[in-house]
Tab-separated table of C-alpha atoms in Angstrom:
chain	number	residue	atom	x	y	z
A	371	UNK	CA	-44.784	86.645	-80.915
A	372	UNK	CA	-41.568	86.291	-79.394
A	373	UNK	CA	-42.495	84.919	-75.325
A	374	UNK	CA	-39.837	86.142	-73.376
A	375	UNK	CA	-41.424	83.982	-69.961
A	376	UNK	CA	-40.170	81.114	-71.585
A	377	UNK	CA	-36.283	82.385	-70.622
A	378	UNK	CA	-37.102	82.544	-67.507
A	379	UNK	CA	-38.580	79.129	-66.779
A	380	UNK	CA	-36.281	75.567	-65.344
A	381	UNK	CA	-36.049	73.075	-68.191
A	382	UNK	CA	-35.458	69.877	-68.227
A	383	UNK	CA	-38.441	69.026	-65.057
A	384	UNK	CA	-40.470	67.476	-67.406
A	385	UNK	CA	-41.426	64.104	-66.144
A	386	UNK	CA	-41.539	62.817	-69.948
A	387	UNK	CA	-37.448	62.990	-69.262
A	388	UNK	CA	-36.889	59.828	-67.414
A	389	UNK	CA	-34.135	59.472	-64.680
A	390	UNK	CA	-31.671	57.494	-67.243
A	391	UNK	CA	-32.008	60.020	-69.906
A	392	UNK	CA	-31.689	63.002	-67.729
A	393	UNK	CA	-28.378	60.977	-66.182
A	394	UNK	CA	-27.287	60.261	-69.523
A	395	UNK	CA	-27.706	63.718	-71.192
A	396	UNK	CA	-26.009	65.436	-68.260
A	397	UNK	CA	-23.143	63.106	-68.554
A	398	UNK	CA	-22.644	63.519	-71.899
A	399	UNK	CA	-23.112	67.786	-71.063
A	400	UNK	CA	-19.903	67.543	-68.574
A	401	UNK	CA	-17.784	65.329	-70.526
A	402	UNK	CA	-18.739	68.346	-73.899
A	403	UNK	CA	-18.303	70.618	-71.445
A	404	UNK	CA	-15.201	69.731	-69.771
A	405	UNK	CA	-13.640	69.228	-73.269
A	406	UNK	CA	-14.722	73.209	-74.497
A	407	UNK	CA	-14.215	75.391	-72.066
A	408	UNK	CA	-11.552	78.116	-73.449
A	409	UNK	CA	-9.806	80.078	-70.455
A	410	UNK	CA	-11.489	78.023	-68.109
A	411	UNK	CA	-14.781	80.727	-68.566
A	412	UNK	CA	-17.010	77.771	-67.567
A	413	UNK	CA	-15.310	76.087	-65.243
A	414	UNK	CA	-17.564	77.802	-62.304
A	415	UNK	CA	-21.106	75.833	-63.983
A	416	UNK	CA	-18.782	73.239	-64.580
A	417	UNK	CA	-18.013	72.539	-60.562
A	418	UNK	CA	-21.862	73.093	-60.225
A	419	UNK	CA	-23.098	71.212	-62.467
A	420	UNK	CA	-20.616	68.071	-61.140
A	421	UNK	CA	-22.360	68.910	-57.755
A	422	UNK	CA	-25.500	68.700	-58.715
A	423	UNK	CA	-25.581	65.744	-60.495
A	424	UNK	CA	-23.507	63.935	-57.568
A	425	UNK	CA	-26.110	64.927	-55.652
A	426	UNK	CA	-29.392	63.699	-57.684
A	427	UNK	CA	-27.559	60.553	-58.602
A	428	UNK	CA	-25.653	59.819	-55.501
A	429	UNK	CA	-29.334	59.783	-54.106
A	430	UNK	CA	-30.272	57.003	-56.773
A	431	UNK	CA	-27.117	55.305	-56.087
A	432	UNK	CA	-28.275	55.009	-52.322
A	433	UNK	CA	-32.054	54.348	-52.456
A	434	UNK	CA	-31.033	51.288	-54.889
A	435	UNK	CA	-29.054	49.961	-52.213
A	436	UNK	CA	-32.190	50.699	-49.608
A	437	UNK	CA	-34.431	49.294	-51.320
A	438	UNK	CA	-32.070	46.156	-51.875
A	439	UNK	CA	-31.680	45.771	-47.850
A	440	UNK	CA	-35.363	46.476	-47.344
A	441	UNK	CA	-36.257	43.895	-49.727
A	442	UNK	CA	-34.007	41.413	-47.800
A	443	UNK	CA	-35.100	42.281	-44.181
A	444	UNK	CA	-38.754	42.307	-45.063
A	445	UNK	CA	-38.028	39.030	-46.676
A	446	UNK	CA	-36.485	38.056	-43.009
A	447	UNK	CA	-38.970	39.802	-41.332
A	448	UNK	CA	-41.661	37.593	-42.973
A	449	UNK	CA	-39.932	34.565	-42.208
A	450	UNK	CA	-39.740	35.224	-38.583
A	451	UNK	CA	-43.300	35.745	-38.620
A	452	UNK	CA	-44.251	32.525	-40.143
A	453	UNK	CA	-42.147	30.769	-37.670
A	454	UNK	CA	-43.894	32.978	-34.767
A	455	UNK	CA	-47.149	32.103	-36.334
A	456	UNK	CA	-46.444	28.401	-36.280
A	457	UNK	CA	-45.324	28.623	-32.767
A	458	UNK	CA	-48.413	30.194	-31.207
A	459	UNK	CA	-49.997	26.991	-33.514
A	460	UNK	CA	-48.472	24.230	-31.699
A	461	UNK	CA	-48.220	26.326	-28.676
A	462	UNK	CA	-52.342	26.491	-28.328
A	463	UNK	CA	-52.654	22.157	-27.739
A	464	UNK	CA	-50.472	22.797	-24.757
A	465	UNK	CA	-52.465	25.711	-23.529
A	466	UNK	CA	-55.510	24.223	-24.536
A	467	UNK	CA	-54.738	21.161	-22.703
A	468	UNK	CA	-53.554	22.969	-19.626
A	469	UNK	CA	-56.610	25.024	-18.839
A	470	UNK	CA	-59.230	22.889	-20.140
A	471	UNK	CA	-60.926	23.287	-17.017
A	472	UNK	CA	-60.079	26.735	-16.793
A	473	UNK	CA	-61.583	28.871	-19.985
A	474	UNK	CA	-60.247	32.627	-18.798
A	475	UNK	CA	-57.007	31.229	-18.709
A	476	UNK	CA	-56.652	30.613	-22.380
A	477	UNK	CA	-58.546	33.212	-23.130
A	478	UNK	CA	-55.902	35.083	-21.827
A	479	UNK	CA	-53.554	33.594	-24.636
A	480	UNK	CA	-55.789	33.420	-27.565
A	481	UNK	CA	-58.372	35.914	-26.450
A	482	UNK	CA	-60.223	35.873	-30.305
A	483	UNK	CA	-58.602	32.672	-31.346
A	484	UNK	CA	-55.865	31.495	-33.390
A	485	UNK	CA	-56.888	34.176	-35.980
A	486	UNK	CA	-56.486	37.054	-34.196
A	487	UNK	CA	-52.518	36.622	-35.046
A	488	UNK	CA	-52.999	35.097	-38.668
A	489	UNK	CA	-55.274	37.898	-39.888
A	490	UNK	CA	-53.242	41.020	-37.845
A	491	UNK	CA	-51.580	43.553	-39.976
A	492	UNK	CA	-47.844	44.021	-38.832
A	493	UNK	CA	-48.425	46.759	-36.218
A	494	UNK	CA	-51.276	44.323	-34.698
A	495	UNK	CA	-49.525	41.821	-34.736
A	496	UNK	CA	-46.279	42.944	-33.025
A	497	UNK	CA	-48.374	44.313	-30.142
A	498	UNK	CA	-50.724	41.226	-29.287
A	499	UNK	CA	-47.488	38.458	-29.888
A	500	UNK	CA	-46.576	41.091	-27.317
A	501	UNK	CA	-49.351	40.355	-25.104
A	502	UNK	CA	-48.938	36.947	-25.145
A	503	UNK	CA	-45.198	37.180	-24.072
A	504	UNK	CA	-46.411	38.594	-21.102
A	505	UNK	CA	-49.531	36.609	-20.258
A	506	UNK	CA	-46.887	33.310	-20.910
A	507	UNK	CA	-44.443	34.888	-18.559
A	508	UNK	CA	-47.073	35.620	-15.973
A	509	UNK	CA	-48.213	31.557	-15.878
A	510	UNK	CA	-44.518	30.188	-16.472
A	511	UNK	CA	-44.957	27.589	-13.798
A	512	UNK	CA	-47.325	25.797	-15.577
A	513	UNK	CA	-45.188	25.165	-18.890
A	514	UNK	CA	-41.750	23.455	-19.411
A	515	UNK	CA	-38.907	25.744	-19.473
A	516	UNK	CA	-38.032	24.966	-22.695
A	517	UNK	CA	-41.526	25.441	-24.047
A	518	UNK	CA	-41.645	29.111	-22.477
A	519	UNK	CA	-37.882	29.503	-23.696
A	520	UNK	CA	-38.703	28.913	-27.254
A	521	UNK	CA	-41.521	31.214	-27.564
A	522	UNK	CA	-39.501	34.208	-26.321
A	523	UNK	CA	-36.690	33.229	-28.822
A	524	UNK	CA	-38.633	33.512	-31.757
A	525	UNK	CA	-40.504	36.498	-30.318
A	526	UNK	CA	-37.561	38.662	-29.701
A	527	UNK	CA	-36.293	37.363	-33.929
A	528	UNK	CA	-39.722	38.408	-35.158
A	529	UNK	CA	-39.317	42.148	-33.055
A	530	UNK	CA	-35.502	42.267	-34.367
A	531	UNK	CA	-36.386	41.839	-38.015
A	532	UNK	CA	-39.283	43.922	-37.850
A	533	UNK	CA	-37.461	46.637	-36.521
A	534	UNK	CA	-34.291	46.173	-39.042
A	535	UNK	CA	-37.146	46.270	-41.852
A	536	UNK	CA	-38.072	49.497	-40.157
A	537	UNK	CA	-35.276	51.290	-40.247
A	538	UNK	CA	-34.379	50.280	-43.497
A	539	UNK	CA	-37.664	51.584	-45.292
A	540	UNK	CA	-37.144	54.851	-43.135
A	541	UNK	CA	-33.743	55.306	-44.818
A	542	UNK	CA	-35.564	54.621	-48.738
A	543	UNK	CA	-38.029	57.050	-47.571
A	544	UNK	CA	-35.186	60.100	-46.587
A	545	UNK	CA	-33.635	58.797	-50.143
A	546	UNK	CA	-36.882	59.733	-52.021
A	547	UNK	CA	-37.715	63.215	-50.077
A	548	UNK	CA	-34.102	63.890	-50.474
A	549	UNK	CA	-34.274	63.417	-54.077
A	550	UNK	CA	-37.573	65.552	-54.340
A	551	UNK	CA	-34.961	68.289	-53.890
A	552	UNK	CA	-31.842	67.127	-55.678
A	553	UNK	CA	-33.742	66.373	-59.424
A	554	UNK	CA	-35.157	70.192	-59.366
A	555	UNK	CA	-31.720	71.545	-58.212
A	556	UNK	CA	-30.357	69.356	-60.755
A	557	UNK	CA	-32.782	70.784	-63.605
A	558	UNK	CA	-32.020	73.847	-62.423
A	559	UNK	CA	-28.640	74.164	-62.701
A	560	UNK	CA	-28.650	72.773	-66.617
A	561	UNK	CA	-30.520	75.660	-67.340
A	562	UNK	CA	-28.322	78.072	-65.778
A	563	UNK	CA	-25.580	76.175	-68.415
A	564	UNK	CA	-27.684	76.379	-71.292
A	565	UNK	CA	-28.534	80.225	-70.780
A	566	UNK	CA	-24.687	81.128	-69.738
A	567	UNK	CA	-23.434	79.191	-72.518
A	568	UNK	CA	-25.714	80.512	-74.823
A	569	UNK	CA	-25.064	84.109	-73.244
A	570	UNK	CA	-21.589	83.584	-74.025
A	571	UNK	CA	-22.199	82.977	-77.739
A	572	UNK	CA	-25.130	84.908	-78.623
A	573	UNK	CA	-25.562	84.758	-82.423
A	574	UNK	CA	-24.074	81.110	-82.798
A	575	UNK	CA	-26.699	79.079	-82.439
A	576	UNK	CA	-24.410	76.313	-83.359
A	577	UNK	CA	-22.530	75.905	-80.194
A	578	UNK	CA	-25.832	74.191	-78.929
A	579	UNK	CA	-24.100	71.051	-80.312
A	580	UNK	CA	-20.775	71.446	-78.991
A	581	UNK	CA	-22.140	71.279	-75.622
A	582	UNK	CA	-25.318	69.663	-75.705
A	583	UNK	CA	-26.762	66.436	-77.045
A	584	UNK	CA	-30.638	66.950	-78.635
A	585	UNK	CA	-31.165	63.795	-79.284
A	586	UNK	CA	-30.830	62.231	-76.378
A	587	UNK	CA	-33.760	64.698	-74.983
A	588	UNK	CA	-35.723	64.064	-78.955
A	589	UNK	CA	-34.654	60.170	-77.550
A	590	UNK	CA	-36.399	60.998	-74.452
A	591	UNK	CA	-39.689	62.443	-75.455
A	592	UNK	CA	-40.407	60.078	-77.830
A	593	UNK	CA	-39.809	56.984	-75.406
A	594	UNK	CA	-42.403	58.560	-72.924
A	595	UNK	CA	-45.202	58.852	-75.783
A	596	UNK	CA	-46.160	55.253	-73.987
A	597	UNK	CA	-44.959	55.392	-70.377
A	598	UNK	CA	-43.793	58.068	-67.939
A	599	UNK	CA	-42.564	57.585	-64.280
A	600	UNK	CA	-41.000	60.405	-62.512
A	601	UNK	CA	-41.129	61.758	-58.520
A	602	UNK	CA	-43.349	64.614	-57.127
A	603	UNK	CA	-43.174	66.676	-54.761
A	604	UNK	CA	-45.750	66.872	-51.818
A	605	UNK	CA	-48.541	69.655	-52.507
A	606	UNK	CA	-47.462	69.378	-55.956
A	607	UNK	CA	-49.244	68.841	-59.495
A	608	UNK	CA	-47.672	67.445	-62.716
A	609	UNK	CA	-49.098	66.755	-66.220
A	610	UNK	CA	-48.375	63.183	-67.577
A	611	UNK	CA	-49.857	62.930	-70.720
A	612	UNK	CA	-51.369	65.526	-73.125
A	613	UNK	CA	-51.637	63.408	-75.813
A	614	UNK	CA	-54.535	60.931	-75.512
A	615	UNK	CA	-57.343	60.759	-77.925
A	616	UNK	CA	-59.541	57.993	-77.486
A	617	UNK	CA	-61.650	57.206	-74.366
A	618	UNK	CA	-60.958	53.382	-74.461
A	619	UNK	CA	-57.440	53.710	-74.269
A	620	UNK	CA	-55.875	51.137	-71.010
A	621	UNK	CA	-53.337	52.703	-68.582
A	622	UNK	CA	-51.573	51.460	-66.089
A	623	UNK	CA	-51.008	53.104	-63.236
A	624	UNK	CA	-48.547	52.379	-60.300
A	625	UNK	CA	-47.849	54.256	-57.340
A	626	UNK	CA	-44.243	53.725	-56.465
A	627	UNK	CA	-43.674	56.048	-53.856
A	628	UNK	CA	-44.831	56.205	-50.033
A	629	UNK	CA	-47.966	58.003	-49.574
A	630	UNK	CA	-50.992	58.458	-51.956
A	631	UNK	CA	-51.757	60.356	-55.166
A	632	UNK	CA	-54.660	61.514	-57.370
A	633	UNK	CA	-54.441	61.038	-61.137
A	634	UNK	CA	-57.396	61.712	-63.253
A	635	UNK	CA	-58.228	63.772	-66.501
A	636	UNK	CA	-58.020	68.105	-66.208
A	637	UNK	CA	-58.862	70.927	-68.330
A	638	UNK	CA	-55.619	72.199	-68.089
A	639	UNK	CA	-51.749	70.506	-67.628
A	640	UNK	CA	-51.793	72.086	-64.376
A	641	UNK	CA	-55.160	71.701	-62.787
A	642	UNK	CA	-54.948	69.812	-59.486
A	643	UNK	CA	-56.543	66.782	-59.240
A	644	UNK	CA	-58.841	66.865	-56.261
A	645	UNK	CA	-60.690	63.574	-56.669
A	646	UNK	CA	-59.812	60.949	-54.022
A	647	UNK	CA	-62.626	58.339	-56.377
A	648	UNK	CA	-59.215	58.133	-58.371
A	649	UNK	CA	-56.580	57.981	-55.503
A	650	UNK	CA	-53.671	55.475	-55.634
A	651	UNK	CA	-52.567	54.368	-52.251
A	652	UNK	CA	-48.628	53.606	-51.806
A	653	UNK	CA	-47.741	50.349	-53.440
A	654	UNK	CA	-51.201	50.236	-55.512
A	655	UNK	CA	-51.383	49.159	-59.280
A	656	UNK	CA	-54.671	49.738	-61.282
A	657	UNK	CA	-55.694	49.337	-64.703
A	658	UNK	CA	-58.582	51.079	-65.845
A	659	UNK	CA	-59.801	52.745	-69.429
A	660	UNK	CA	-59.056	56.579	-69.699
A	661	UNK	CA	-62.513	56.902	-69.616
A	662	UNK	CA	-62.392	55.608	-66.400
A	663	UNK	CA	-60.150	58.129	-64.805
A	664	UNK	CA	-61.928	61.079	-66.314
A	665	UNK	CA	-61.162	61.484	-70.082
A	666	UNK	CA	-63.692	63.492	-72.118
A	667	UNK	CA	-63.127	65.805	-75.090
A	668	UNK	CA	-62.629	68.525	-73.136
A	669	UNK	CA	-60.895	67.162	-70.399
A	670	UNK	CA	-57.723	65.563	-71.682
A	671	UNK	CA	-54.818	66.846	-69.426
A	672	UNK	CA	-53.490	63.577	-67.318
A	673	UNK	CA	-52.393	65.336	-64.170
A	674	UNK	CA	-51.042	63.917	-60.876
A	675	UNK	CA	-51.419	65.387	-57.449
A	676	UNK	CA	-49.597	64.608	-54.679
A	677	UNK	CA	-51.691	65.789	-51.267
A	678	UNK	CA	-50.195	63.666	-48.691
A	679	UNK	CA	-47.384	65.783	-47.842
A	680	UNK	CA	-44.673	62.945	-48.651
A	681	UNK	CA	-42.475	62.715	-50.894
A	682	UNK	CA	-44.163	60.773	-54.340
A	683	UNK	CA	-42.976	58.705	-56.896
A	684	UNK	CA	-45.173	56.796	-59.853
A	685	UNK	CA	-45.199	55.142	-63.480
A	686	UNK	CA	-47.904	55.345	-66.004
A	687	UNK	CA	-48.188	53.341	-69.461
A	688	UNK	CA	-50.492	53.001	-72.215
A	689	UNK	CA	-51.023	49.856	-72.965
């Protein structure tokens, strides 16, 4: 039966094409394509295909260098806190000292104890060093200058970083939404080349290899037979794997991207996966069997979902 649907649909999406290949093949399609193109009859996909590839790789280009910064302000960031941390440490003898005949007073400063700050998450933490800013502003007079001084110093270093490390994740986080949009535009416009190349020499079948490179895609599939990673879309579903035969099989999972997503074991390569019992927060890394995650006979469609409605990125191996 001859599926005409199949004209119709955007190749090259598949996540079993990782970012290098994809890069690579579409290199090697302009340089082929650049070199063949008689009367200039393709030089309109040829200024398309140069922008959309810019685009999709100019976004790599730039969340490498976010994540680079990020990694070296939340490196600062941490070491501000540990010197913070150690501050309020040596700070609390004084204090202690001070108002040692006057409880609420401390309390005032270390209101749950010294743990309060050790064991706060970063948004806690930033708002009760906060506090105690102010509640060591408001008794001043009863502390050296310098004491007060040097609190406030390493207080407003701490807040500085933190923010830097902020604004720095924000900007990896535009780079992965905006390339949510630049790898399908990408994939997009190499099918519009393959279909008006091929329109242009219906019957030839062998000017496939004068502007396109199989292997590299042959390359491509069968290096994702053990590990895939690729970005999704919020509200999205992808299939992973459709190859997996045996229950005990070990996978590892890891959820590179910002917000969570659900993996498990469908009947179908594009049934969502509604389970939250298999949900991968942002950052997470589990290994479980496929078993685990859902595999059965039946069921043997690894899908991903992406529900939190931002922008997703993951890896998956067989180990």
């Amino acid at each position: 039966m001859i599926e005409l649907a199949k004209y119709f649909r955007i190749l090259f999406m598949s996540v079993r094409i990782s970012r290098d290949r994809l890069k690579g093949f579409t290199e090697d399609h302009i340089q082929r394509l650049t070199a063949n193109n008689p009367g200039g009859i393709f030089t309109g996909i040829l200024t398309a295909i140069l922008t959309a590839y810019n685009n999709f790789y100019g976004n790599l280009a730039s969340k490498s260098v976010n994540e680079a910064a990020q990694e070296g302000k939340t490196i600062a960031m941490n070491e501000s806190r540990d010197e913070l941390e150690k501050n309020l440490s040596d700070n609390e003898k004084l204090i202690a000292y001070t108002y040692r005949t006057n409880k609420p007073f401390y309390e005032e400063f270390y209101p749950l104890g010294l743990t309060e700050y050790s064991n706060a998450d970063l948004d806690t933490f930033g708002t009760i060093t906060l506090r105690y800013k102010t509640v060591l502003g408001n008794h001043s007079a009863d502390f050296p200058g310098p004491f007060v001084t040097e609190y406030g110093t390493k207080h407003s270093t701490f807040v500085t970083n933190r923010s830097a490390q902020s604004t720095a994740k924000s900007a990896v986080d535009s780079e992965i939404s905006d390339m949510a949009t630049t790898r399908p535009a990408l994939a997009k416009q190499l099918t519009i080349n393959v279909l008006t190349i091929a329109l242009q020499y219906v019957g030839d079948d062998s000017k496939a290899t004068v502007y396109f490179d199989q292997a590299i895609l042959d390359n491509a599939f069968r290096e994702s037979d053990r590990k895939v990673s690729g970005d999704i879309n919020p509200d999205t579903t992808e299939n992973i794997f459709d190859n997996i035969s045996k229950a005990d099989l070990r996978l590892t999972f890891k959820n590179t991207g910002e917000g969570a997503l659900n993996f498990g074991f469908k009947l179908a390569d594009d049934s969502v996966v509604t389970e939250t019992t298999h949900q991968l927060a942002a950052g997470a890394e589990v290994n479980v069997t496929a078993a685990e995650w859902g595999w059965t006979s039946v069921n043997k469609f690894l899908n991903v979902t992406n529900a939190s409605g931002l922008a997703g990125s993951y890896s998956v191996e067989k180990n």
